Amino acid sequence: MIPVEEALEIVLREARALPGEDVGLGEALGRVLAEDVASDVDLPPFDRVAMDGYALRAADVATAPVALDVIGEVRAGQWPDLTVGPGQAARIMTGAALPPGADAVQQVEKTQPLDEFRVTVLAAVASGANVAPCGSEVRAGDIVLARGRVIDPSAIAVLASAGKARVRVARRPVVALLVTGDEIVEVAVRPGPGQIRNTNGPAVAAQARLAGAEVRLLGVAPDRQDAIVEALRSGLAADVLVVSGGVSAGDYDLVEPALLDLGATFLFTRVAIKPGAPLVFGTCGETLVFGLPGNPVSAQVTFDLFVRPALLKMQGARILGRPRVEVELLGAVKNRAGRRSHVPARVRFEGGRLVARPVRSMGSGDLAAHARANALVVIEADRVQAAAGESAEALLLGNFLEDDGAPL
Ligand code: AMP
Ligand code: MG
């Protein structure tokens, strides 16, 4: 049994960078940027007006109210064909370019038209007010996004501003996924006596997709070594092979021998983690192989802690782990396992600090409890419990920001 950090180190050491490919901006969401992106333009590209109002010379309105001559209008998308002289103003719209001669804009609410050609400016403005100067946000040639960034909507906006209709990203890792277990039936089936629906297949596939992978489903194999070997064979063409179940110490836990038959080398087979001690990792040729415990929560947690970082590293992502925060426990948590424990909890910002309410859970099979959690409170292997009021470390899960405001 090896510590969590050591296991993760081994996994990340084996996870090698995938080549890049070019995709259209519309397909870039969730991919990992494989190039540094420089802007090809200044941002703003001209002295951009931020308010509807009047372009003027700030010095002219220092003693407002002051009446100015209105010499014309500048609209967004129009290059100004007028120059604002002393005692003059031009009507101007948000997004328009500041005309030469003007150095500020007074918003329309602080003006009063006298007639078509005269306006009273009711308040003074500072030079530069309501104008974003050309290049003040980004200079042409500046790096606006660095490789390793996971492309989210705000990154899409930056890519769009830099003219990147196509962008270089890491190829998606291909994950082949096999579910094992005589008791497992497909989702659409009503389970018979002793049977259980396949929850790990869909859940782990979803986790892999959110981590940028393309998933190939290898189906459900019964607990027979020859059947598992057969089902796994086609998975060896994938970058990562994930097997659910069949890695505990039971007589019908045949994933390890099946993988050995296929020539896999194991780098570890047990990790000091709860949930999920039986966690197998190795390689088979170029393919990384993970054997996840079958218990639904164990499968999801070990995926999140080991497989997800591997997939992200293969894509060159800069950040591989979930955010860690310090929380104050609102309830006690126990850890009798002698392993590093991950307790499902709901974390919320409250009273100036992050607080965590442990979710009532029946254990590593309780997938409903896991779905109520938005974080995992971490209790180290050498601690048997943590009391309410103590501070603890928590890993924020992917759903952390989806807070329905319900009481913890
Ligand atoms: P195993 O790791 O194969 O010993 O399975 C541990 C527990 O997880 C057993 O109760 C299994 O029935 C359950 N389990 C295994 N695979 C799945 C799966 N794909 N979906 C739901 N439960 C599973
Ligand atoms: Mg099993």
CSV table of C-alpha atoms and ligand atoms in Angstrom, one decimal:
chain,number,residue,atom,x,y,z
A,1,MET,CA,0.0,0.0,0.0
A,2,ILE,CA,1.6,3.3,-1.0
A,3,PRO,CA,0.8,6.9,0.0
A,4,VAL,CA,-1.5,9.0,-2.3
A,5,GLU,CA,1.3,11.4,-3.2
A,6,GLU,CA,3.7,8.7,-4.2
A,7,ALA,CA,1.0,7.0,-6.3
A,8,LEU,CA,0.1,10.3,-8.1
A,9,GLU,CA,3.8,10.9,-8.8
A,10,ILE,CA,4.1,7.5,-10.4
A,11,VAL,CA,1.0,8.2,-12.5
A,12,LEU,CA,2.2,11.6,-13.7
A,13,ARG,CA,5.6,10.3,-14.5
A,14,GLU,CA,4.1,7.9,-16.9
A,15,ALA,CA,1.6,10.4,-18.5
A,16,ARG,CA,3.3,11.7,-21.6
A,17,ALA,CA,2.4,14.7,-23.7
A,18,LEU,CA,0.2,14.1,-26.7
A,19,PRO,CA,0.7,15.9,-30.0
A,20,GLY,CA,-1.2,19.0,-30.9
A,21,GLU,CA,-3.9,19.6,-33.5
A,22,ASP,CA,-5.7,22.6,-34.9
A,23,VAL,CA,-9.4,23.0,-34.2
A,24,GLY,CA,-11.9,25.7,-35.0
A,25,LEU,CA,-12.8,28.1,-32.2
A,26,GLY,CA,-16.2,26.5,-32.0
A,27,GLU,CA,-14.7,23.2,-31.0
A,28,ALA,CA,-12.1,24.6,-28.6
A,29,LEU,CA,-14.1,24.6,-25.4
A,30,GLY,CA,-12.6,22.4,-22.7
A,31,ARG,CA,-9.5,21.7,-24.8
A,32,VAL,CA,-6.0,22.5,-23.5
A,33,LEU,CA,-4.2,25.3,-25.4
A,34,ALA,CA,-1.0,24.0,-27.0
A,35,GLU,CA,0.5,27.3,-28.1
A,36,ASP,CA,1.1,30.7,-26.6
A,37,VAL,CA,-1.3,33.1,-28.2
A,38,ALA,CA,-0.2,36.6,-29.1
A,39,SER,CA,-2.7,39.4,-30.0
A,40,ASP,CA,-2.3,40.6,-33.6
A,41,VAL,CA,-4.0,43.9,-32.7
A,42,ASP,CA,-3.9,46.6,-30.0
A,43,LEU,CA,-6.8,46.4,-27.6
A,44,PRO,CA,-8.7,48.6,-27.7
A,45,PRO,CA,-7.7,49.0,-31.3
A,46,PHE,CA,-8.4,52.8,-31.1
A,47,ASP,CA,-9.3,55.3,-28.4
A,48,ARG,CA,-12.6,53.6,-27.6
A,49,VAL,CA,-15.4,55.6,-26.1
A,50,ALA,CA,-17.2,53.9,-23.1
A,51,MET,CA,-20.3,56.1,-22.8
A,52,ASP,CA,-22.9,57.7,-25.0
A,53,GLY,CA,-22.4,61.5,-24.6
A,54,TYR,CA,-20.2,64.3,-25.9
A,55,ALA,CA,-16.5,64.1,-26.9
A,56,LEU,CA,-14.9,67.3,-25.8
A,57,ARG,CA,-11.8,68.9,-24.3
A,58,ALA,CA,-11.8,68.5,-20.5
A,59,ALA,CA,-10.2,71.9,-20.0
A,60,ASP,CA,-13.2,73.5,-21.7
A,61,VAL,CA,-15.7,72.2,-19.1
A,62,ALA,CA,-13.5,72.7,-15.9
A,63,THR,CA,-15.9,75.5,-14.9
A,64,ALA,CA,-19.1,73.7,-15.8
A,65,PRO,CA,-21.9,74.3,-16.5
A,66,VAL,CA,-20.5,75.4,-19.9
A,67,ALA,CA,-22.2,75.6,-23.3
A,68,LEU,CA,-20.3,74.1,-26.2
A,69,ASP,CA,-20.9,74.1,-30.0
A,70,VAL,CA,-21.9,70.7,-31.3
A,71,ILE,CA,-20.0,70.1,-34.6
A,72,GLY,CA,-21.3,66.7,-35.5
A,73,GLU,CA,-21.6,63.1,-34.5
A,74,VAL,CA,-19.4,60.0,-34.3
A,75,ARG,CA,-21.0,56.5,-34.3
A,76,ALA,CA,-19.5,53.1,-33.5
A,77,GLY,CA,-17.9,51.6,-36.6
A,78,GLN,CA,-17.3,55.1,-38.1
A,79,TRP,CA,-13.8,56.6,-38.3
A,80,PRO,CA,-14.2,60.2,-37.1
A,81,ASP,CA,-14.0,62.8,-39.9
A,82,LEU,CA,-14.1,65.8,-37.6
A,83,THR,CA,-11.7,67.5,-35.2
A,84,VAL,CA,-12.9,68.9,-31.9
A,85,GLY,CA,-11.6,72.4,-31.3
A,86,PRO,CA,-11.7,74.7,-28.3
A,87,GLY,CA,-15.3,75.3,-27.2
A,88,GLN,CA,-16.6,72.4,-29.3
A,89,ALA,CA,-18.1,69.0,-28.7
A,90,ALA,CA,-19.2,66.1,-30.9
A,91,ARG,CA,-22.1,63.8,-30.1
A,92,ILE,CA,-20.6,60.3,-29.6
A,93,MET,CA,-21.8,56.8,-29.1
A,94,THR,CA,-20.4,53.9,-27.0
A,95,GLY,CA,-17.9,51.9,-29.0
A,96,ALA,CA,-17.0,54.9,-31.2
A,97,ALA,CA,-13.4,56.2,-31.7
A,98,LEU,CA,-12.6,59.4,-29.9
A,99,PRO,CA,-12.2,62.1,-32.6
A,100,PRO,CA,-8.9,64.1,-32.7
A,101,GLY,CA,-8.8,67.2,-30.6
A,102,ALA,CA,-11.1,65.7,-27.9
A,103,ASP,CA,-9.5,64.1,-24.7
A,104,ALA,CA,-12.6,63.1,-22.8
A,105,VAL,CA,-16.3,62.2,-23.0
A,106,GLN,CA,-19.0,63.5,-20.8
A,107,GLN,CA,-21.9,61.1,-20.5
A,108,VAL,CA,-25.2,62.2,-22.0
A,109,GLU,CA,-27.0,62.2,-18.6
A,110,LYS,CA,-24.7,65.1,-17.5
A,111,THR,CA,-25.6,67.3,-20.5
A,112,GLN,CA,-28.5,69.4,-21.6
A,113,PRO,CA,-29.0,70.1,-25.3
A,114,LEU,CA,-29.8,73.8,-26.0
A,115,ASP,CA,-30.6,73.3,-29.7
A,116,GLU,CA,-29.3,71.2,-32.5
A,117,PHE,CA,-26.0,73.0,-32.5
A,118,ARG,CA,-25.4,73.8,-28.8
A,119,VAL,CA,-25.2,71.7,-25.6
A,120,THR,CA,-24.7,72.6,-22.0
A,121,VAL,CA,-22.2,70.3,-20.2
A,122,LEU,CA,-23.5,70.3,-16.6
A,123,ALA,CA,-20.4,68.8,-14.9
A,124,ALA,CA,-16.6,68.8,-15.3
A,125,VAL,CA,-14.7,65.7,-16.4
A,126,ALA,CA,-11.1,64.7,-16.1
A,127,SER,CA,-9.0,64.4,-19.1
A,128,GLY,CA,-9.3,60.8,-20.3
A,129,ALA,CA,-12.6,60.2,-18.7
A,130,ASN,CA,-14.8,57.6,-20.3
A,131,VAL,CA,-12.2,56.7,-22.9
A,132,ALA,CA,-10.2,53.5,-23.0
A,133,PRO,CA,-6.9,54.5,-24.8
A,134,CYS,CA,-5.7,52.5,-27.8
A,135,GLY,CA,-3.5,49.5,-26.6
A,136,SER,CA,-4.2,50.2,-22.9
A,137,GLU,CA,-5.5,46.6,-22.4
A,138,VAL,CA,-3.3,44.6,-24.7
A,139,ARG,CA,-0.5,45.6,-27.1
A,140,ALA,CA,-0.2,43.9,-30.5
A,141,GLY,CA,2.4,41.1,-30.0
A,142,ASP,CA,1.6,40.6,-26.3
A,143,ILE,CA,1.0,37.0,-25.2
A,144,VAL,CA,-2.7,37.0,-24.1
A,145,LEU,CA,-3.0,33.3,-23.3
A,146,ALA,CA,-0.3,30.8,-22.4
A,147,ARG,CA,-0.1,27.2,-23.5
A,148,GLY,CA,-1.5,24.8,-20.8
A,149,ARG,CA,-4.6,26.9,-20.3
A,150,VAL,CA,-7.8,25.0,-20.3
A,151,ILE,CA,-10.0,26.8,-22.8
A,152,ASP,CA,-13.1,28.2,-21.0
A,153,PRO,CA,-15.6,30.8,-22.4
A,154,SER,CA,-13.4,33.8,-21.2
A,155,ALA,CA,-10.4,32.3,-23.1
A,156,ILE,CA,-12.6,31.8,-26.1
A,157,ALA,CA,-13.3,35.6,-26.0
A,158,VAL,CA,-9.6,36.3,-25.9
A,159,LEU,CA,-8.9,33.9,-28.7
A,160,ALA,CA,-11.6,35.6,-30.8
A,161,SER,CA,-10.1,39.1,-30.1
A,162,ALA,CA,-6.7,37.8,-31.2
A,163,GLY,CA,-8.2,36.6,-34.5
A,164,LYS,CA,-7.7,32.9,-33.8
A,165,ALA,CA,-10.4,31.3,-35.9
A,166,ARG,CA,-8.4,28.1,-35.5
A,167,VAL,CA,-6.3,27.3,-32.5
A,168,ARG,CA,-3.7,24.7,-31.6
A,169,VAL,CA,-4.7,22.3,-28.8
A,170,ALA,CA,-3.5,19.0,-27.5
A,171,ARG,CA,-5.1,16.0,-29.2
A,172,ARG,CA,-7.8,14.5,-27.0
A,173,PRO,CA,-6.6,11.4,-25.1
A,174,VAL,CA,-8.5,8.3,-26.1
A,175,VAL,CA,-9.9,6.5,-23.1
A,176,ALA,CA,-11.1,2.9,-23.4
A,177,LEU,CA,-13.4,1.9,-20.6
A,178,LEU,CA,-14.4,-1.6,-19.6
A,179,VAL,CA,-16.8,-2.3,-16.8
A,180,THR,CA,-16.6,-5.7,-15.1
A,181,GLY,CA,-19.0,-7.7,-12.9
A,182,ASP,CA,-21.5,-10.6,-13.2
A,183,GLU,CA,-24.0,-8.5,-11.3
A,184,ILE,CA,-23.9,-5.5,-13.6
A,185,VAL,CA,-26.8,-4.8,-16.0
A,186,GLU,CA,-27.2,-2.0,-18.5
A,187,VAL,CA,-29.0,1.2,-17.4
A,188,ALA,CA,-32.2,0.6,-19.4
A,189,VAL,CA,-32.7,-2.7,-17.7
A,190,ARG,CA,-34.6,-3.1,-14.4
A,191,PRO,CA,-32.2,-5.1,-12.2
A,192,GLY,CA,-33.2,-8.6,-11.3
A,193,PRO,CA,-32.4,-10.3,-8.0
A,194,GLY,CA,-28.8,-9.7,-7.0
A,195,GLN,CA,-28.2,-7.4,-10.0
A,196,ILE,CA,-27.1,-3.8,-10.1
A,197,ARG,CA,-27.2,-1.1,-12.7
A,198,ASN,CA,-24.0,-0.1,-14.4
A,199,THR,CA,-23.4,3.3,-12.8
A,200,ASN,CA,-19.6,3.4,-13.2
A,201,GLY,CA,-19.6,3.1,-17.0
A,202,PRO,CA,-21.7,6.2,-17.6
A,203,ALA,CA,-20.2,8.2,-14.6
A,204,VAL,CA,-16.5,7.5,-15.4
A,205,ALA,CA,-17.1,8.1,-19.1
A,206,ALA,CA,-18.6,11.5,-18.2
A,207,GLN,CA,-15.6,12.3,-15.9
A,208,ALA,CA,-13.2,11.4,-18.7
A,209,ARG,CA,-15.1,13.6,-21.2
A,210,LEU,CA,-15.0,16.5,-18.8
A,211,ALA,CA,-11.3,16.0,-18.6
A,212,GLY,CA,-11.0,16.3,-22.4
A,213,ALA,CA,-10.9,12.7,-23.4
A,214,GLU,CA,-12.6,10.9,-26.2
A,215,VAL,CA,-14.2,7.7,-24.7
A,216,ARG,CA,-14.5,4.3,-26.3
A,217,LEU,CA,-16.9,2.0,-24.4
A,218,LEU,CA,-15.8,-1.6,-24.3
A,219,GLY,CA,-19.0,-2.7,-22.6
A,220,VAL,CA,-19.6,-4.9,-19.6
A,221,ALA,CA,-17.5,-8.1,-19.1
A,222,PRO,CA,-18.5,-10.9,-16.8
A,223,ASP,CA,-16.1,-12.0,-14.0
A,224,ARG,CA,-14.3,-14.5,-16.2
A,225,GLN,CA,-10.6,-14.0,-17.0
A,226,ASP,CA,-10.9,-15.0,-20.7
A,227,ALA,CA,-13.9,-12.7,-21.2
A,228,ILE,CA,-12.0,-9.8,-19.6
A,229,VAL,CA,-8.9,-10.4,-21.7
A,230,GLU,CA,-11.0,-10.5,-24.9
A,231,ALA,CA,-12.8,-7.3,-24.0
A,232,LEU,CA,-9.6,-5.5,-23.0
A,233,ARG,CA,-7.7,-6.4,-26.1
A,234,SER,CA,-9.2,-3.7,-28.3
A,235,GLY,CA,-8.7,-1.2,-25.5
A,236,LEU,CA,-4.9,-1.4,-25.8
A,237,ALA,CA,-5.0,0.8,-28.9
A,238,ALA,CA,-6.2,3.6,-26.6
A,239,ASP,CA,-4.0,6.1,-24.7
A,240,VAL,CA,-5.6,5.1,-21.4
A,241,LEU,CA,-7.4,2.0,-20.5
A,242,VAL,CA,-9.7,2.2,-17.5
A,243,VAL,CA,-11.3,-0.9,-16.0
A,244,SER,CA,-14.0,-0.6,-13.3
A,245,GLY,CA,-14.4,-3.4,-10.7
A,246,GLY,CA,-12.7,-6.7,-10.2
A,247,VAL,CA,-9.5,-5.3,-8.5
A,248,SER,CA,-10.3,-6.2,-4.9
A,249,ALA,CA,-9.0,-9.4,-3.2
A,250,GLY,CA,-12.1,-11.6,-4.0
A,251,ASP,CA,-12.0,-14.9,-5.8
A,252,TYR,CA,-13.7,-13.3,-8.8
A,253,ASP,CA,-11.5,-10.2,-9.0
A,254,LEU,CA,-9.8,-11.1,-12.2
A,255,VAL,CA,-8.8,-7.8,-13.7
A,256,GLU,CA,-5.2,-8.0,-12.6
A,257,PRO,CA,-4.5,-11.5,-14.0
A,258,ALA,CA,-6.3,-10.5,-17.2
A,259,LEU,CA,-4.1,-7.5,-17.6
A,260,LEU,CA,-1.0,-9.6,-16.9
A,261,ASP,CA,-2.1,-12.0,-19.7
A,262,LEU,CA,-2.1,-9.0,-22.0
A,263,GLY,CA,1.4,-8.0,-20.9
A,264,ALA,CA,0.7,-5.2,-18.5
A,265,THR,CA,3.3,-4.1,-16.0
A,266,PHE,CA,1.9,-2.9,-12.6
A,267,LEU,CA,3.5,0.1,-10.9
A,268,PHE,CA,1.1,-0.1,-7.9
A,269,THR,CA,-1.9,-2.1,-6.9
A,270,ARG,CA,-3.0,-0.6,-3.6
A,271,VAL,CA,-3.0,3.0,-2.4
A,272,ALA,CA,-3.5,4.3,1.2
A,273,ILE,CA,-6.7,6.1,0.3
A,274,LYS,CA,-10.3,5.9,1.3
A,275,PRO,CA,-12.5,5.4,-0.6
A,276,GLY,CA,-10.6,3.2,-3.0
A,277,ALA,CA,-7.6,1.2,-1.6
A,278,PRO,CA,-7.6,-1.3,-4.4
A,279,LEU,CA,-6.4,0.9,-7.1
A,280,VAL,CA,-4.3,-0.6,-9.9
A,281,PHE,CA,-2.0,1.3,-12.2
A,282,GLY,CA,0.4,0.2,-14.8
A,283,THR,CA,1.4,0.3,-18.4
A,284,CYS,CA,0.8,-2.0,-21.3
A,285,GLY,CA,3.0,-0.9,-24.2
A,286,GLU,CA,2.3,2.8,-24.7
A,287,THR,CA,-1.1,2.6,-22.9
A,288,LEU,CA,-1.6,3.7,-19.3
A,289,VAL,CA,-3.8,1.2,-17.5
A,290,PHE,CA,-6.0,2.0,-14.5
A,291,GLY,CA,-8.0,-0.6,-12.5
A,292,LEU,CA,-10.5,1.4,-10.5
A,293,PRO,CA,-12.4,-0.2,-7.6
A,294,GLY,CA,-16.0,-1.0,-8.5
A,295,ASN,CA,-17.7,0.8,-5.6
A,296,PRO,CA,-19.3,3.8,-7.3
A,297,VAL,CA,-17.9,6.5,-5.0
A,298,SER,CA,-14.5,4.8,-5.0
A,299,ALA,CA,-14.5,4.7,-8.8
A,300,GLN,CA,-15.4,8.4,-9.1
A,301,VAL,CA,-13.0,9.6,-6.4
A,302,THR,CA,-10.0,7.6,-7.6
A,303,PHE,CA,-10.7,8.8,-11.2
A,304,ASP,CA,-10.7,12.4,-10.0
A,305,LEU,CA,-7.5,12.0,-8.0
A,306,PHE,CA,-5.5,9.9,-10.4
A,307,VAL,CA,-6.9,9.5,-13.9
A,308,ARG,CA,-8.1,13.0,-14.4
A,309,PRO,CA,-4.6,14.5,-13.6
A,310,ALA,CA,-3.1,12.0,-15.9
A,311,LEU,CA,-5.4,13.0,-18.8
A,312,LEU,CA,-4.8,16.7,-18.1
A,313,LYS,CA,-1.0,16.2,-18.0
A,314,MET,CA,-1.2,14.3,-21.3
A,315,GLN,CA,-2.9,17.4,-22.8
A,316,GLY,CA,-0.2,19.7,-21.3
A,317,ALA,CA,-2.6,21.4,-18.8
A,318,ARG,CA,-0.8,23.6,-16.3
A,319,ILE,CA,-3.2,22.8,-13.5
A,320,LEU,CA,-3.8,19.2,-12.8
A,321,GLY,CA,-5.5,18.9,-9.4
A,322,ARG,CA,-8.7,20.2,-7.9
A,323,PRO,CA,-8.5,23.4,-5.8
A,324,ARG,CA,-7.6,22.8,-2.2
A,325,VAL,CA,-9.0,25.1,0.5
A,326,GLU,CA,-9.1,25.3,4.2
A,327,VAL,CA,-12.6,24.8,5.7
A,328,GLU,CA,-14.1,24.9,9.1
A,329,LEU,CA,-15.9,21.6,9.8
A,330,LEU,CA,-19.6,22.0,10.8
A,331,GLY,CA,-19.8,18.4,11.8
A,332,ALA,CA,-17.3,15.7,13.1
A,333,VAL,CA,-15.8,13.2,10.6
A,334,LYS,CA,-14.2,9.9,11.4
A,335,ASN,CA,-11.4,8.0,9.8
A,336,ARG,CA,-10.9,4.5,11.1
A,337,ALA,CA,-9.3,3.3,7.9
A,338,GLY,CA,-5.7,4.2,8.6
A,339,ARG,CA,-5.6,5.6,5.1
A,340,ARG,CA,-6.0,9.2,3.8
A,341,SER,CA,-9.8,9.7,3.9
A,342,HIS,CA,-11.9,11.7,1.5
A,343,VAL,CA,-15.2,12.6,3.2
A,344,PRO,CA,-18.1,13.9,1.0
A,345,ALA,CA,-19.1,17.3,2.2
A,346,ARG,CA,-20.9,20.5,1.1
A,347,VAL,CA,-18.7,23.6,1.3
A,348,ARG,CA,-20.0,27.1,1.3
A,349,PHE,CA,-18.6,30.6,2.0
A,350,GLU,CA,-20.3,31.8,5.2
A,351,GLY,CA,-19.5,34.4,7.8
A,352,GLY,CA,-16.2,35.3,6.2
A,353,ARG,CA,-14.9,31.7,5.9
A,354,LEU,CA,-15.4,28.5,4.1
A,355,VAL,CA,-17.4,26.0,6.1
A,356,ALA,CA,-18.0,22.3,5.3
A,357,ARG,CA,-20.9,20.2,6.4
A,358,PRO,CA,-20.2,16.5,5.9
A,359,VAL,CA,-22.8,14.8,3.8
A,360,ARG,CA,-24.6,11.8,5.5
A,361,SER,CA,-23.2,8.9,3.6
A,362,MET,CA,-23.5,5.1,3.9
A,363,GLY,CA,-20.0,4.7,2.5
A,364,SER,CA,-18.2,4.1,-0.8
A,365,GLY,CA,-21.3,2.6,-2.4
A,366,ASP,CA,-23.5,5.6,-1.6
A,367,LEU,CA,-23.5,7.4,-5.0
A,368,ALA,CA,-26.5,9.5,-4.0
A,369,ALA,CA,-24.6,11.0,-1.1
A,370,HIS,CA,-21.6,11.6,-3.3
A,371,ALA,CA,-23.9,13.5,-5.7
A,372,ARG,CA,-24.9,15.8,-2.8
A,373,ALA,CA,-21.3,16.7,-2.1
A,374,ASN,CA,-19.4,19.5,-3.7
A,375,ALA,CA,-16.1,18.8,-1.9
A,376,LEU,CA,-14.1,16.1,-0.3
A,377,VAL,CA,-12.8,16.8,3.2
A,378,VAL,CA,-9.3,15.3,3.5
A,379,ILE,CA,-8.4,13.5,6.8
A,380,GLU,CA,-4.9,12.3,7.0
A,381,ALA,CA,-4.1,8.6,7.5
A,382,ASP,CA,-2.8,9.2,11.0
A,383,ARG,CA,-5.9,10.9,12.3
A,384,VAL,CA,-8.9,8.9,13.5
A,385,GLN,CA,-11.3,11.9,13.6
A,386,ALA,CA,-11.7,15.6,13.2
A,387,ALA,CA,-14.2,17.4,15.4
A,388,ALA,CA,-16.8,20.1,14.5
A,389,GLY,CA,-15.1,23.5,14.7
A,390,GLU,CA,-11.7,22.2,13.6
A,391,SER,CA,-10.2,23.3,10.4
A,392,ALA,CA,-9.5,20.8,7.7
A,393,GLU,CA,-8.4,20.7,4.0
A,394,ALA,CA,-11.0,20.2,1.4
A,395,LEU,CA,-10.8,19.4,-2.3
A,396,LEU,CA,-13.4,21.3,-4.3
A,397,LEU,CA,-15.2,19.1,-6.8
A,398,GLY,CA,-16.2,20.1,-10.3
A,399,ASN,CA,-19.7,21.1,-9.2
A,400,PHE,CA,-18.5,23.4,-6.4
A,401,LEU,CA,-19.7,26.6,-8.0
A,402,GLU,CA,-23.2,25.3,-8.5
A,403,ASP,CA,-24.6,26.4,-5.2
A,404,ASP,CA,-28.4,26.3,-4.9
A,405,GLY,CA,-28.4,28.3,-1.7
A,406,ALA,CA,-30.1,25.6,0.2
A,407,PRO,CA,-29.0,25.4,3.9
A,408,LEU,CA,-26.0,23.2,4.5
B,1,AMP,P1,-15.7,-4.9,-7.1
B,1,AMP,O1,-14.7,-3.8,-7.1
B,1,AMP,O2,-15.9,-5.5,-8.4
B,1,AMP,O3,-15.4,-5.8,-6.0
B,1,AMP,O4,-17.1,-4.2,-6.8
B,1,AMP,C1,-17.3,-3.5,-5.6
B,1,AMP,C2,-18.7,-3.1,-5.5
B,1,AMP,O5,-19.0,-2.2,-6.5
B,1,AMP,C3,-19.7,-4.2,-5.6
B,1,AMP,O6,-20.8,-4.0,-4.8
B,1,AMP,C4,-20.2,-4.1,-7.1
B,1,AMP,O7,-21.5,-4.6,-7.3
B,1,AMP,C5,-20.2,-2.6,-7.3
B,1,AMP,N1,-19.9,-2.3,-8.7
B,1,AMP,C6,-18.9,-2.8,-9.4
B,1,AMP,N2,-19.0,-2.3,-10.7
B,1,AMP,C7,-20.0,-1.5,-10.7
B,1,AMP,C8,-20.6,-0.7,-11.7
B,1,AMP,N3,-20.1,-0.6,-13.0
B,1,AMP,N4,-21.7,0.0,-11.4
B,1,AMP,C9,-22.2,0.0,-10.2
B,1,AMP,N5,-21.7,-0.7,-9.2
B,1,AMP,C10,-20.6,-1.5,-9.4
B,2,MG,MG,-16.8,-7.1,-9.2
